[in-house]
Every structure is written in structure tokens, then in C-alpha cells.
Amino acid sequence: MADYALLLLYGALVLGVFVRGVRPGVLFAGAAITAWAFGALDLEDWAATLGNRSLLTIFALTILAGTVQQRLGLTAGLLRLLPSGNRPNRFLAALVGATSGLSGFINNTPLVALLIPFVRKWAEVHKKPIQPLLMPMAFAATAGGMLTVFGTSTNLVLNGLLEESPGLLGASSPDTLQTAQYWGPGLTVVVLTGLALIFFAPRLLRGRTDGSTSENPAARSYTVETLLLDNAQAVGKTVAQAGFRNLHGLFLVEIMRSGQTIAPVGPDEVLVAGDRLFFAGDLDQIRQLTAERPGLALPQADLTDRAAHAPVVEVLVPNASSLVGQSVKESNFRERFGAAIVAIHRRGQRLGGRIGDQLLQAGDLLVLVGSERLDERLENQTDLYPIGERAAESAPGDPVKIRLFLASLGLLILAANLGWTDLLGVAVGLLFVGSLLGFVTLSAARKHLDLELLLVLSSSLALGQALVASPWPAKAVEALHEPLHALGPFGLLAVLFLVATALTNAVTNNAAVALMFPLAAAVVVAGLIPPVPAFLAIAFGASNAFLTPIGYQTNLMVMGPGGYTGRDYLRMGWVTTAAYSTAFLGFSALFLL
């Protein structure tokens, strides 16, 4: 009974990951609870996964990436890697190369968040479109994560699954994959994918804008909600008389009055106190809008008097944010963050209407106005990613402390190479040193502890172990023995890789590798394919996520800033997917099999 329940649960998981609106943490945890209820999973085994070394390594490295890299002056280092000239092709090549190399050693999500404002600033200064730059940067970060075993959480999740099922890599081999096994295919993927991005991005993403002004092709167009106060000079005047017809960088698109919407707005429309005026335009004009127009204010009562001097911060809603699916009003946004949303930009489109009624979605860009401590409050949460220039400004830490930290890093890496410790030991050692030097704090550690990711990983490790131990994978391989045998090792490797690729473009990369693991283990146990190529195939396939915005976190992060549509991801994604797949499968045919 338990084995049948486990098989049904696996089928339900495969179908469930394609259902929109179902969070992966709920899905995998629900499957694990159901497996326990039917006796297919022991609670002790599930709880034991929390001590899995690869899982612990993921969280240790995530905390390090989120808390230490800005303290080390990483942003200044990034600037030095990028050329200052106005040649887009040269800048793109340097951007792709630097991002690919760094993402093999740094968590790619904060890396992309740090790079977005730099790329945008370069595009603004040189009057170049931003579309041929941001998407290649995000794709390069994904490919670069495959250079090392710790470059992406997907590789560490796979190692966690291998740890829970020892012996799959061979009796005389370690139970986990090592960085040395990723270097060859990873470097091949990075080089070929990078060349494809540099050559095709300017051609496939050429000449597109996101509704921004022609003077500034890198800017985004927002719709800003303002309130006409009783003492405003514009009250009683027409739109033309009030000077709202020829605003630089802004356009009055609609007026909301007593629940009625007036659009389009004619020049002879008489303005009334209490009118909500919606201006469309680029972000740079938001401050001037209220500062230069007495009586025209952002419609937040306690921010009105100081709105012209309050910090304006641009943030992104990540796909793991608890805000996704909630309206601005329901989320108690102002109470939680001490800020008010004055504009929303969604996937290349500016949103109009009342801000409070908008349902927030993953990938939304929000413009916030708040207190002087807004930056500090944003620093200690995970529901929003600051991506504006203010977020990128980071003063380098104490040089002496930085040298001590880097010296500790060197000693720990040496100890790992001598076999005295492993990756988890290096990560924990760096966390300890970072806490002594003040780089790592408890509040920052809490911020980067993703509970949903913890649920997905622990549940998938437990379910993967139970599935591999059940008779179903072996029965499936036995039933399909002839066609599987006819495919040969390379054919099977290609199937594993391509199925993982299909899954990861519809669900998260971690979910894809968890679902593919029992299948890879089954063909390995049956002796149809060597273990290392089989598991590398699902690891590389699970990171081959370029076709959709939801395939990878960094894809979604650049969607709003770049004003991309789903068609852009398909157009550029197919080229990138083809280059990535050719690189991995070609390397596998020559060296892995």
C-alpha cells in the first residue's frame, strides 16, 4: 500500500508543479505529509534531512552571499570589471564574461540585483537601449553557476539527494559530486552560451523600448498617483491653465474624482480639490512632480508634508515574496515597511488606477517613498529586493577587517584542498570569522533564511530517498528495458537532460532536479548509463532555464527593469537553450561517456 501511495504521490507532484499559484513549499511539504500518513515515509527520516550536509551548506553559503559580499566592496570591484566606454558590444562582452565568472563563486540572485543599477546607469549615460544588456546578464549568471558544485543551489540539492542514497556514484567513489566534475562541462557551457549571448542579443533584442522617453532609452515609464490638496493653486483651473499639459517627462493620463474616472483628460477639464491625478512618465521626474507643484502631493497623509524630501527607492518583488497575490491594501504595506507605494511597473507595462487595489505579482517593480530609515528597513527583510542606485551604493568596509576575512578564506580553502575539511566546514568557518568581524549579523542571517526553500529541500530529500528505495523505479526500467537499452548511454543522457530542461522552464530548478533524481538513479542502478554523466545531466538540465521568466529567479528579476515580454524570453531563450544544450551534450559525448 505504501509503495502504491508513493507512486501516486510522485505522479501528483509532477502534475502539481505545473499548476499556477501553488507554491513549491506547500506542494512538496504536502506530498511529504501525505507520504507519512500512508506509511511511505518516516518522520525520523524527514527530520534527519535537516542535518544533511549539502542542505546546511546551501543555507550557510546563502547567508554568506547575502551579508558579506557588499561589506567586501564587491560593487566597486564590479565597476572596475566593466568598461567605461560607449561601445555596447564591448560592454556586453565584459558584462557577460564578468557575470559568468563571478556567479560560479557568488550567489547569482544578489549578484544580478547588484548589477542591475550599474547596467541601467551605463545605458542612461550613453543613451543606449537596456534590453540587449539585462537579459544576457541574467542568462550568463545562470550558466556561470554551473562552473562549481556550489555555484547554484541546484547542484547542492543534487548532492543532498546523493548523500541520502549513498553508493549511487560507485562503491569506491565519494557519495557526492565534486567541483572538478563540473569544471569541464561548466566551462564549455559558459563559453558557448556566452558567445551566443554576445552575438545574438544585440540582434534579437535590438531597438526595443519599454515605453520610456526617447531621450532616455534605459528609463522605465511609471504611472504615479498624486492628490490635489485643498490649498493647491491648480484648484479651479483647467488642466491647461494649471500647466499640466506640457510637463517634461510626464503626461497626465487620467483623473479619478468621486469614484469616477476621467480619461483621456482634455485641456479644458476643470480641476477640483481632492482629485487624484495619474501622471505617466519616467522615474526621474517623480521627485520634481511634488517638489515643484505646491498642493500636489503623494496621497499618503503623514508623508505629504515631507514627500519632496523623502527617499525614493525602487524595489523588486521576488517570486518567493509573501507579498505575491496580496493587494497593496491587504498586505499592510506601510506598517510592514514604513513606506508607501507611489508607482508600480509590471513586465514592461505601467499600471494605472488606485495603487491600494493592485494585486502584487512576482517581478513587479515598485517605487517607494518612506522615512529616512527606509534603506535600513529594507535591508532586514526578504520580501523586496532594492535595485535602484541607492541600493547599489555600498561603502567599503574596514580594510583591515577585509584583509583578515580574505586571509581566513584562503586558509580555509587550503584546508579543504588538503582534505582537512569540506565545503560545509569552509562555509561555517567563514560565517564564524564574518560574525567576529561584524560582517555577519543575526538579523541579516534571519533575513536570508528562506523557510520555503527549507521546506522544498527537506521534503524533496525525504521523498527522493523514499522513491529511490521503493521498487517502482526498478520496475519502470525493467518494463522499458528494450527501448531504454536501444537508446544507448548517450541517448539516455540526452533524454534525462532534455526532460530536466523541460521541467525547469515550467517550475523551479530545485523542484526539477528533485523530480528527475529518482529516474536518473533508476537507470544508473540498472547499469544503463554511468553515474556521473547521468547526474550531471539532470544538474545541467535543471539549470537550462532560459525560455520563460519563471524558469529562474534571475530571469524574473530583469523582466521589469528591462521591460521584457514573454516573447522576448522565447526569442532569446531558444538561442541560449540551443547553445547551452549543444555545449553540454557535445562535451558529454566526447569526454563523459
Coordinates of C-alpha atoms in Angstrom, one line a residue:
M1 CA 0.0 0.0 0.0
A2 CA 2.8 2.4 0.9
D3 CA 4.6 1.8 -2.3
Y4 CA 1.5 2.5 -4.4
A5 CA 0.9 5.7 -2.4
L6 CA 4.4 6.8 -3.1
L7 CA 4.0 6.2 -6.8
L8 CA 0.7 8.2 -6.9
L9 CA 2.3 11.0 -4.9
Y10 CA 5.2 11.2 -7.4
G11 CA 2.7 11.5 -10.2
A12 CA 0.7 14.1 -8.3
L13 CA 3.9 16.1 -7.7
V14 CA 4.8 16.0 -11.4
L15 CA 1.4 17.3 -12.3
G16 CA 1.2 19.7 -9.3
V17 CA 4.3 21.7 -10.2
F18 CA 2.6 22.8 -13.5
V19 CA -0.4 24.3 -11.6
R20 CA -0.1 28.1 -11.4
G21 CA -0.5 29.6 -8.0
V22 CA 0.7 26.6 -6.0
R23 CA 3.8 27.4 -4.0
P24 CA 6.5 24.8 -4.2
G25 CA 7.0 24.7 -0.5
V26 CA 3.3 23.9 0.1
L27 CA 3.3 21.3 -2.7
F28 CA 6.4 19.3 -1.6
A29 CA 5.6 19.6 2.2
G30 CA 2.1 18.4 1.4
A31 CA 3.4 15.5 -0.5
A32 CA 5.8 14.5 2.3
I33 CA 3.0 14.7 4.9
T34 CA 0.7 12.6 2.7
A35 CA 3.5 10.0 2.3
W36 CA 3.9 9.9 6.0
A37 CA 0.1 9.4 6.5
F38 CA 0.2 6.4 4.2
G39 CA 3.2 4.9 5.9
A40 CA 5.6 5.6 2.9
L41 CA 7.8 8.0 4.8
D42 CA 9.1 8.0 8.4
L43 CA 9.0 11.3 10.3
E44 CA 12.5 10.4 11.6
D45 CA 13.9 10.2 8.0
W46 CA 12.2 13.5 7.1
A47 CA 13.6 15.3 10.2
A48 CA 17.0 13.8 9.6
T49 CA 17.3 15.6 6.3
L50 CA 17.6 18.9 8.2
G51 CA 21.1 17.7 9.2
N52 CA 22.0 16.9 5.6
R53 CA 25.4 18.5 4.9
S54 CA 24.5 19.8 1.4
L55 CA 21.3 21.4 2.7
L56 CA 23.3 23.0 5.6
T57 CA 25.9 24.2 3.0
I58 CA 23.2 25.8 0.9
F59 CA 22.0 28.0 3.8
A60 CA 25.5 28.8 5.1
L61 CA 26.5 30.0 1.6
T62 CA 23.3 31.9 1.1
I63 CA 23.8 33.8 4.3
L64 CA 27.4 34.5 3.3
A65 CA 26.4 35.7 -0.1
G66 CA 23.8 38.0 1.2
T67 CA 25.7 39.5 4.1
V68 CA 29.4 39.6 3.3
Q69 CA 29.8 40.5 -0.4
Q70 CA 28.7 44.1 -0.1
R71 CA 30.9 44.5 3.0
L72 CA 33.9 43.4 0.9
G73 CA 33.3 46.2 -1.6
L74 CA 32.1 43.8 -4.3
T75 CA 30.1 46.5 -6.0
A76 CA 33.2 48.7 -6.5
G77 CA 35.0 45.6 -7.9
L78 CA 32.2 45.0 -10.4
L79 CA 32.5 48.5 -11.6
R80 CA 36.2 48.0 -12.3
L81 CA 35.5 44.9 -14.4
L82 CA 33.1 46.8 -16.7
P83 CA 34.5 49.1 -19.4
S84 CA 33.5 52.8 -19.2
G85 CA 33.4 53.5 -23.0
N86 CA 30.2 53.8 -25.0
R87 CA 30.6 50.8 -27.2
P88 CA 27.6 48.5 -26.5
N89 CA 29.2 45.3 -27.9
R90 CA 32.3 45.7 -25.8
F91 CA 30.3 46.5 -22.7
L92 CA 28.0 43.4 -23.3
A93 CA 31.0 41.1 -23.7
A94 CA 32.6 42.4 -20.5
L95 CA 29.3 42.1 -18.7
V96 CA 28.6 38.5 -19.8
G97 CA 32.2 37.4 -19.0
A98 CA 32.3 39.1 -15.6
T99 CA 28.8 37.8 -14.6
S100 CA 29.5 34.3 -15.7
G101 CA 32.8 34.1 -13.9
L102 CA 31.5 35.6 -10.6
S103 CA 28.3 33.6 -10.5
G104 CA 30.4 30.4 -10.2
F105 CA 31.5 31.6 -6.8
I106 CA 28.8 34.1 -5.7
N107 CA 25.1 33.5 -5.3
N108 CA 23.7 34.8 -8.6
T109 CA 20.5 36.3 -7.2
P110 CA 22.2 39.1 -5.2
L111 CA 24.8 39.4 -7.9
V112 CA 22.2 40.3 -10.5
A113 CA 20.4 42.6 -8.0
L114 CA 23.7 44.5 -7.6
L115 CA 24.4 44.7 -11.3
I116 CA 21.0 45.9 -12.5
P117 CA 21.5 49.6 -11.4
F118 CA 25.1 49.7 -12.9
V119 CA 23.9 48.4 -16.2
R120 CA 20.9 50.8 -16.2
K121 CA 23.2 53.7 -15.3
W122 CA 25.6 52.9 -18.2
A123 CA 22.6 52.7 -20.6
E124 CA 21.3 56.0 -19.4
V125 CA 24.6 57.8 -19.6
H126 CA 25.4 56.6 -23.1
K127 CA 21.8 56.8 -24.4
K128 CA 21.7 53.1 -25.3
P129 CA 18.8 50.6 -25.0
I130 CA 18.9 48.4 -22.0
Q131 CA 17.1 45.4 -23.5
P132 CA 20.2 43.9 -25.2
L133 CA 22.1 44.0 -21.8
L134 CA 19.9 42.9 -18.9
M135 CA 18.6 39.6 -20.2
P136 CA 22.1 38.4 -21.4
M137 CA 23.4 39.3 -18.0
A138 CA 20.8 37.2 -16.2
F139 CA 21.4 34.3 -18.6
A140 CA 25.1 34.5 -18.1
A141 CA 24.6 34.3 -14.3
T142 CA 22.6 31.1 -14.7
A143 CA 25.2 29.5 -17.0
G144 CA 28.1 30.6 -14.8
G145 CA 26.5 28.9 -11.7
M146 CA 27.4 25.6 -13.3
L147 CA 31.2 26.2 -13.0
T148 CA 31.3 24.8 -9.5
V149 CA 29.4 22.5 -7.2
F150 CA 28.4 25.5 -5.1
G151 CA 27.7 27.9 -7.9
T152 CA 23.9 27.2 -7.7
S153 CA 21.7 25.7 -5.1
T154 CA 20.6 23.1 -7.7
N155 CA 24.0 21.4 -7.6
L156 CA 24.0 21.3 -3.8
V157 CA 20.4 19.9 -3.8
L158 CA 21.6 17.1 -6.1
N159 CA 24.4 16.4 -3.7
G160 CA 22.0 16.3 -0.8
L161 CA 19.9 13.7 -2.7
L162 CA 23.0 11.7 -3.4
E163 CA 24.0 11.8 0.3
E164 CA 20.6 10.4 1.3
S165 CA 21.1 7.5 -1.1
P166 CA 24.8 6.5 -0.7
G167 CA 26.6 4.3 -3.1
L168 CA 24.9 5.6 -6.3
L169 CA 28.2 7.0 -7.6
G170 CA 30.1 3.8 -7.0
A171 CA 31.4 1.9 -4.0
S172 CA 34.9 3.4 -4.3
S173 CA 33.7 7.0 -5.1
P174 CA 32.6 9.8 -2.8
D175 CA 28.8 10.0 -2.3
T176 CA 28.6 13.4 -3.8
L177 CA 29.8 15.2 -7.0
Q178 CA 32.8 17.4 -6.7
T179 CA 33.7 20.8 -8.3
A180 CA 36.3 19.1 -10.5
Q181 CA 33.5 17.2 -12.2
Y182 CA 31.7 20.4 -13.1
W183 CA 34.6 22.3 -14.4
G184 CA 34.8 20.7 -17.9
P185 CA 31.2 20.8 -18.9
G186 CA 30.6 24.0 -17.0
L187 CA 33.4 25.9 -18.8
T188 CA 32.2 24.6 -22.1
V189 CA 28.7 25.8 -21.4
V190 CA 29.8 29.2 -20.2
V191 CA 32.0 29.8 -23.3
L192 CA 29.5 28.7 -25.9
T193 CA 26.5 30.3 -24.2
G194 CA 28.4 33.5 -23.7
L195 CA 29.4 33.7 -27.3
A196 CA 25.7 33.1 -28.3
L197 CA 24.6 35.9 -26.0
I198 CA 27.2 38.4 -27.2
F199 CA 26.4 37.7 -30.9
F200 CA 22.6 37.3 -30.9
A201 CA 21.4 39.6 -28.1
P202 CA 22.0 42.9 -30.0
R203 CA 20.2 41.4 -33.0
L204 CA 17.2 39.7 -31.3
L205 CA 16.6 42.4 -28.7
R206 CA 17.6 45.4 -30.8
G207 CA 15.7 48.6 -30.8
R208 CA 13.0 47.8 -28.3
T209 CA 11.9 50.2 -25.6
D210 CA 9.6 49.8 -22.6
G211 CA 7.5 52.9 -23.1
S212 CA 10.3 55.2 -21.8
T213 CA 11.0 58.6 -23.3
S214 CA 13.1 58.8 -26.4
E215 CA 15.6 61.0 -24.6
N216 CA 16.4 58.2 -22.1
P217 CA 16.0 54.7 -23.6
A218 CA 17.0 53.0 -20.4
A219 CA 14.3 54.6 -18.3
R220 CA 11.0 53.0 -17.3
S221 CA 7.7 54.6 -17.5
Y222 CA 5.6 54.5 -14.3
T223 CA 2.1 55.8 -13.5
V224 CA 2.3 58.0 -10.4
E225 CA -0.8 58.7 -8.3
T226 CA -1.0 62.2 -6.8
L227 CA -3.6 64.1 -4.8
L228 CA -4.7 67.7 -5.4
L229 CA -5.0 69.3 -1.9
D230 CA -7.4 72.0 -0.9
N231 CA -4.7 74.7 -0.9
A232 CA -3.4 73.8 -4.4
Q233 CA -3.0 76.7 -6.8
A234 CA -4.4 74.4 -9.6
V235 CA -7.8 74.1 -7.9
G236 CA -10.5 75.7 -10.0
K237 CA -8.2 76.0 -13.0
T238 CA -8.3 74.0 -16.2
V239 CA -5.7 71.4 -16.9
A240 CA -4.1 73.7 -19.5
Q241 CA -4.1 76.7 -17.1
A242 CA -2.6 74.6 -14.3
G243 CA 0.3 73.8 -16.6
F244 CA -0.3 70.0 -16.6
R245 CA -0.2 69.7 -20.4
N246 CA 3.5 70.3 -21.1
L247 CA 5.3 68.6 -18.3
H248 CA 8.8 67.4 -19.1
G249 CA 8.9 63.6 -18.9
L250 CA 5.4 63.3 -17.5
F251 CA 1.9 63.1 -19.0
L252 CA -1.5 63.4 -17.3
V253 CA -3.3 60.2 -18.3
E254 CA -6.4 60.2 -16.1
I255 CA -8.2 61.8 -13.2
M256 CA -10.2 60.0 -10.6
R257 CA -12.9 62.1 -9.0
S258 CA -15.5 60.7 -6.5
G259 CA -15.1 57.2 -7.8
Q260 CA -15.4 58.3 -11.5
T261 CA -12.5 58.0 -13.9
I262 CA -11.9 60.8 -16.5
A263 CA -9.7 59.6 -19.4
P264 CA -8.5 60.9 -21.7
V265 CA -8.0 64.2 -19.9
G266 CA -8.9 67.2 -22.0
P267 CA -7.1 70.6 -21.7
D268 CA -10.4 72.3 -20.6
E269 CA -11.1 69.9 -17.7
V270 CA -11.5 71.9 -14.5
L271 CA -9.6 70.6 -11.5
V272 CA -11.3 70.1 -8.2
A273 CA -9.8 69.7 -4.7
G274 CA -9.5 66.0 -3.8
D275 CA -8.9 64.9 -7.5
R276 CA -6.5 62.1 -7.8
L277 CA -4.2 62.8 -10.8
F278 CA -2.3 60.0 -12.5
F279 CA 0.8 61.0 -14.3
A280 CA 2.7 58.7 -16.6
G281 CA 6.4 59.2 -17.1
D282 CA 9.9 58.1 -16.2
L283 CA 11.1 57.6 -12.6
D284 CA 13.5 60.6 -12.6
Q285 CA 10.6 63.0 -12.6
I286 CA 8.8 61.7 -9.5
R287 CA 10.5 64.0 -7.0
Q288 CA 10.1 67.1 -9.1
L289 CA 6.4 66.4 -9.6
T290 CA 5.5 67.2 -5.9
A291 CA 8.5 69.5 -5.1
E292 CA 7.7 72.0 -7.9
R293 CA 3.9 71.9 -7.6
P294 CA 2.6 73.2 -4.2
G295 CA -0.6 71.4 -3.2
L296 CA 0.1 68.4 -5.5
A297 CA 1.1 65.6 -3.2
L298 CA 1.5 61.9 -2.9
P299 CA -1.8 60.7 -1.4
Q300 CA -0.4 59.5 2.0
A301 CA -1.4 61.7 4.8
D302 CA 1.6 61.6 7.1
L303 CA 4.1 61.6 4.2
T304 CA 2.5 64.6 2.4
D305 CA 4.5 67.3 4.1
R306 CA 7.9 65.7 3.6
A307 CA 7.3 63.8 0.4
A308 CA 9.5 66.1 -1.6
H309 CA 12.4 65.3 0.7
A310 CA 11.7 61.6 1.5
P311 CA 13.9 58.9 -0.1
V312 CA 12.5 57.4 -3.3
V313 CA 13.6 53.8 -3.6
E314 CA 12.9 51.3 -6.4
V315 CA 12.4 47.7 -5.3
L316 CA 11.5 44.4 -7.0
V317 CA 9.1 41.8 -5.7
P318 CA 10.8 38.4 -5.9
N319 CA 8.9 35.2 -6.7
A320 CA 9.4 33.9 -3.1
S321 CA 7.9 37.1 -1.5
S322 CA 5.0 36.7 0.8
L323 CA 3.5 39.8 -0.9
V324 CA 2.7 37.9 -4.1
G325 CA -1.0 37.5 -4.6
Q326 CA -1.9 40.2 -2.0
S327 CA -3.4 43.6 -2.8
V328 CA -1.3 46.6 -1.6
K329 CA -4.1 47.4 0.9
E330 CA -4.4 43.8 2.3
S331 CA -0.6 43.5 2.7
N332 CA -0.4 46.3 5.3
F333 CA 2.5 47.5 3.3
R334 CA 3.1 50.8 5.1
E335 CA 3.0 49.3 8.5
R336 CA 5.4 46.5 7.5
F337 CA 8.0 48.6 5.6
G338 CA 7.4 52.2 6.8
A339 CA 6.9 53.2 3.2
A340 CA 4.2 53.9 0.7
I341 CA 4.0 52.6 -2.9
V342 CA 3.6 55.5 -5.3
A343 CA 4.0 53.6 -8.6
I344 CA 4.1 50.1 -10.0
H345 CA 5.7 48.8 -13.2
R346 CA 4.8 45.3 -14.3
R347 CA 6.5 43.4 -17.1
G348 CA 7.0 46.3 -19.4
Q349 CA 3.7 48.0 -18.6
R350 CA 3.0 50.9 -16.3
L351 CA 0.0 50.3 -14.1
G352 CA -2.7 52.9 -13.6
G353 CA -5.6 53.0 -11.2
R354 CA -5.6 53.1 -7.4
I355 CA -2.4 51.7 -6.0
G356 CA -4.1 50.1 -3.0
D357 CA -6.3 47.9 -5.2
Q358 CA -3.4 46.4 -7.2
L359 CA -2.6 42.7 -6.6
L360 CA 1.1 42.4 -6.3
Q361 CA 2.8 39.9 -8.6
A362 CA 6.3 38.4 -8.7
G363 CA 8.5 40.6 -10.9
D364 CA 6.7 43.8 -10.1
L365 CA 8.8 47.0 -9.7
L366 CA 7.6 49.3 -7.0
V367 CA 8.6 52.9 -6.3
L368 CA 8.5 53.6 -2.6
V369 CA 8.5 56.8 -0.6
G370 CA 9.3 56.4 3.1
S371 CA 11.2 57.6 6.1
E372 CA 14.9 58.3 6.3
R373 CA 15.4 54.8 7.7
L374 CA 13.7 53.1 4.7
D375 CA 17.0 51.7 3.4
E376 CA 17.7 50.1 6.8
R377 CA 14.3 48.6 7.0
L378 CA 14.6 47.1 3.5
E379 CA 17.9 45.6 4.4
N380 CA 16.4 43.3 7.0
Q381 CA 13.7 41.5 5.0
T382 CA 13.4 39.2 2.1
D383 CA 10.1 40.2 0.5
L384 CA 11.6 43.0 -1.6
Y385 CA 14.9 43.5 -3.4
P386 CA 16.2 47.1 -3.6
I387 CA 17.6 47.5 -7.1
G388 CA 17.9 51.3 -7.6
E389 CA 21.2 53.3 -7.4
R390 CA 20.7 53.8 -3.7
A391 CA 20.7 50.1 -3.2
A392 CA 23.9 49.7 -5.2
E393 CA 25.8 52.3 -3.1
S394 CA 27.9 50.4 -0.5
A395 CA 30.8 51.9 1.3
P396 CA 33.7 49.5 1.5
G397 CA 34.2 48.0 5.0
D398 CA 37.3 48.4 7.2
P399 CA 40.3 47.4 5.0
V400 CA 42.0 45.6 7.9
K401 CA 38.9 43.5 8.5
I402 CA 38.5 42.8 4.8
R403 CA 42.1 41.5 4.7
L404 CA 41.5 39.3 7.8
F405 CA 38.4 37.9 6.2
L406 CA 40.2 37.2 2.9
A407 CA 43.1 35.6 4.7
S408 CA 40.7 33.4 6.6
L409 CA 39.1 32.4 3.3
G410 CA 42.5 31.5 1.8
L411 CA 43.4 29.4 4.8
L412 CA 40.1 27.6 4.8
I413 CA 40.3 26.8 1.1
L414 CA 43.8 25.5 1.6
A415 CA 42.5 23.3 4.4
A416 CA 39.8 22.0 2.1
N417 CA 42.3 21.2 -0.6
L418 CA 44.4 19.3 2.0
G419 CA 41.4 17.2 2.9
W420 CA 41.1 18.7 6.4
T421 CA 37.6 20.0 5.9
D422 CA 34.9 20.2 3.2
L423 CA 32.7 22.9 1.7
L424 CA 30.4 23.0 4.7
G425 CA 33.4 23.4 7.0
V426 CA 34.7 26.3 4.8
A427 CA 31.2 28.0 4.9
V428 CA 30.7 27.6 8.6
G429 CA 34.3 28.8 9.3
L430 CA 33.7 31.9 7.1
L431 CA 30.4 32.6 9.0
F432 CA 32.2 32.4 12.3
V433 CA 35.0 34.7 11.1
G434 CA 32.4 37.1 9.5
S435 CA 30.5 37.3 12.7
L436 CA 33.6 38.1 14.7
L437 CA 34.5 40.9 12.2
G438 CA 30.9 42.2 12.2
F439 CA 30.2 41.2 8.6
V440 CA 27.5 38.7 9.6
T441 CA 24.8 39.7 12.0
L442 CA 21.9 37.7 13.4
S443 CA 19.3 39.9 11.8
A444 CA 21.0 39.5 8.4
A445 CA 21.1 35.8 8.9
R446 CA 17.4 35.7 9.6
K447 CA 16.7 37.7 6.5
H448 CA 18.5 35.2 4.3
L449 CA 17.0 32.1 5.9
D450 CA 14.4 31.1 3.3
L451 CA 11.8 28.9 5.1
E452 CA 10.0 28.0 1.9
L453 CA 13.3 26.8 0.3
L454 CA 13.9 24.8 3.5
L455 CA 10.5 23.1 3.2
V456 CA 11.2 22.3 -0.5
L457 CA 14.6 20.9 0.1
S458 CA 14.0 18.9 3.2
S459 CA 10.7 17.5 1.7
S460 CA 12.3 16.7 -1.6
L461 CA 15.3 15.0 0.1
A462 CA 13.0 12.8 2.1
L463 CA 10.7 11.9 -0.8
G464 CA 13.7 11.3 -3.1
Q465 CA 15.2 8.9 -0.6
A466 CA 11.9 7.0 -0.3
L467 CA 11.3 6.8 -4.0
V468 CA 14.8 5.5 -4.7
A469 CA 14.4 2.9 -2.0
S470 CA 10.9 1.8 -3.4
P471 CA 10.6 -0.9 -6.1
W472 CA 8.9 1.4 -8.7
P473 CA 12.0 2.9 -10.4
A474 CA 13.4 -0.6 -10.9
K475 CA 10.1 -1.9 -12.2
A476 CA 9.8 1.1 -14.6
V477 CA 13.3 0.4 -16.0
E478 CA 12.6 -3.3 -16.3
A479 CA 9.3 -2.6 -18.2
L480 CA 11.1 -0.3 -20.6
H481 CA 14.3 -2.2 -20.8
E482 CA 14.4 -2.8 -24.5
P483 CA 13.7 0.8 -25.7
L484 CA 16.0 2.2 -23.0
H485 CA 18.7 -0.2 -24.0
A486 CA 18.3 0.7 -27.6
L487 CA 18.8 4.4 -26.8
G488 CA 22.3 3.7 -25.5
P489 CA 24.2 5.7 -22.9
F490 CA 24.3 8.9 -24.9
G491 CA 20.6 8.7 -25.8
L492 CA 19.6 8.2 -22.2
L493 CA 21.8 11.0 -21.1
A494 CA 20.2 13.3 -23.7
V495 CA 16.7 12.2 -22.6
L496 CA 17.5 12.9 -18.9
F497 CA 19.0 16.3 -19.8
L498 CA 16.1 17.4 -22.1
V499 CA 13.3 16.3 -19.7
A500 CA 15.0 18.2 -16.9
T501 CA 15.2 21.2 -19.2
A502 CA 11.5 21.0 -20.0
L503 CA 10.7 20.8 -16.3
T504 CA 12.9 23.6 -15.1
N505 CA 11.3 26.1 -17.6
A506 CA 7.9 25.4 -16.1
V507 CA 8.9 25.1 -12.4
T508 CA 11.8 26.0 -10.2
N509 CA 15.2 24.5 -10.8
N510 CA 15.3 22.8 -7.4
A511 CA 12.0 21.2 -8.0
A512 CA 13.1 19.9 -11.4
V513 CA 16.3 18.2 -10.0
A514 CA 14.3 16.7 -7.2
L515 CA 11.7 15.2 -9.6
M516 CA 14.4 13.9 -12.0
F517 CA 16.6 12.3 -9.4
P518 CA 14.6 9.0 -9.0
L519 CA 14.6 8.5 -12.8
A520 CA 18.4 9.1 -13.0
A521 CA 19.0 6.8 -10.1
A522 CA 16.9 4.1 -11.7
V523 CA 18.9 4.0 -15.0
V524 CA 22.1 4.2 -13.1
V525 CA 21.3 1.2 -10.8
A526 CA 20.2 -0.7 -13.9
G527 CA 23.6 -0.2 -15.4
L528 CA 22.3 1.6 -18.5
I529 CA 24.4 4.7 -18.0
P530 CA 27.5 5.7 -15.9
P531 CA 26.5 7.5 -12.7
V532 CA 28.5 10.8 -13.0
P533 CA 27.2 11.7 -16.6
A534 CA 23.6 10.8 -15.6
F535 CA 23.6 13.0 -12.5
L536 CA 25.4 15.8 -14.3
A537 CA 22.8 15.6 -17.0
I538 CA 19.9 16.4 -14.6
A539 CA 22.0 19.1 -12.8
F540 CA 22.8 20.9 -16.1
G541 CA 19.3 20.3 -17.4
A542 CA 17.8 21.8 -14.3
S543 CA 19.8 25.0 -14.9
N544 CA 18.9 25.2 -18.6
A545 CA 16.1 27.7 -17.7
F546 CA 16.0 30.4 -20.4
L547 CA 12.7 30.0 -22.1
T548 CA 10.3 31.6 -19.6
P549 CA 10.5 34.4 -17.0
I550 CA 9.6 32.0 -14.2
G551 CA 12.2 29.4 -15.1
Y552 CA 14.8 31.0 -12.9
Q553 CA 14.8 33.8 -10.3
T554 CA 17.2 36.0 -12.2
N555 CA 15.1 35.8 -15.3
L556 CA 12.2 37.3 -13.4
M557 CA 14.4 39.9 -11.8
V558 CA 15.3 41.6 -15.1
M559 CA 11.9 41.3 -16.6
G560 CA 10.6 44.6 -15.1
P561 CA 13.8 46.6 -15.4
G562 CA 14.2 45.5 -19.0
G563 CA 10.6 45.9 -20.0
Y564 CA 10.7 42.3 -21.5
T565 CA 7.7 40.3 -22.6
G566 CA 7.2 36.5 -22.7
R567 CA 8.0 36.7 -26.4
D568 CA 11.4 38.2 -25.7
Y569 CA 12.3 35.2 -23.4
L570 CA 11.2 32.8 -26.1
R571 CA 13.2 34.6 -28.8
M572 CA 16.4 34.9 -26.9
G573 CA 15.8 31.8 -24.8
W574 CA 15.7 29.4 -27.7
V575 CA 19.1 30.6 -28.9
T576 CA 20.6 30.4 -25.5
T577 CA 19.0 27.0 -24.8
A578 CA 20.3 25.6 -28.1
A579 CA 23.9 26.9 -27.3
Y580 CA 23.8 25.6 -23.7
S581 CA 22.4 22.2 -24.8
T582 CA 24.9 21.8 -27.6
A583 CA 27.8 22.6 -25.3
F584 CA 26.8 20.1 -22.6
L585 CA 25.7 17.3 -24.9
G586 CA 28.8 17.8 -27.1
F587 CA 31.1 17.7 -24.1
S588 CA 29.3 14.6 -22.7
A589 CA 29.7 12.7 -26.0
L590 CA 33.4 13.5 -26.1
F591 CA 34.5 13.3 -22.5
L592 CA 31.9 11.9 -20.1
L593 CA 30.8 8.8 -21.9

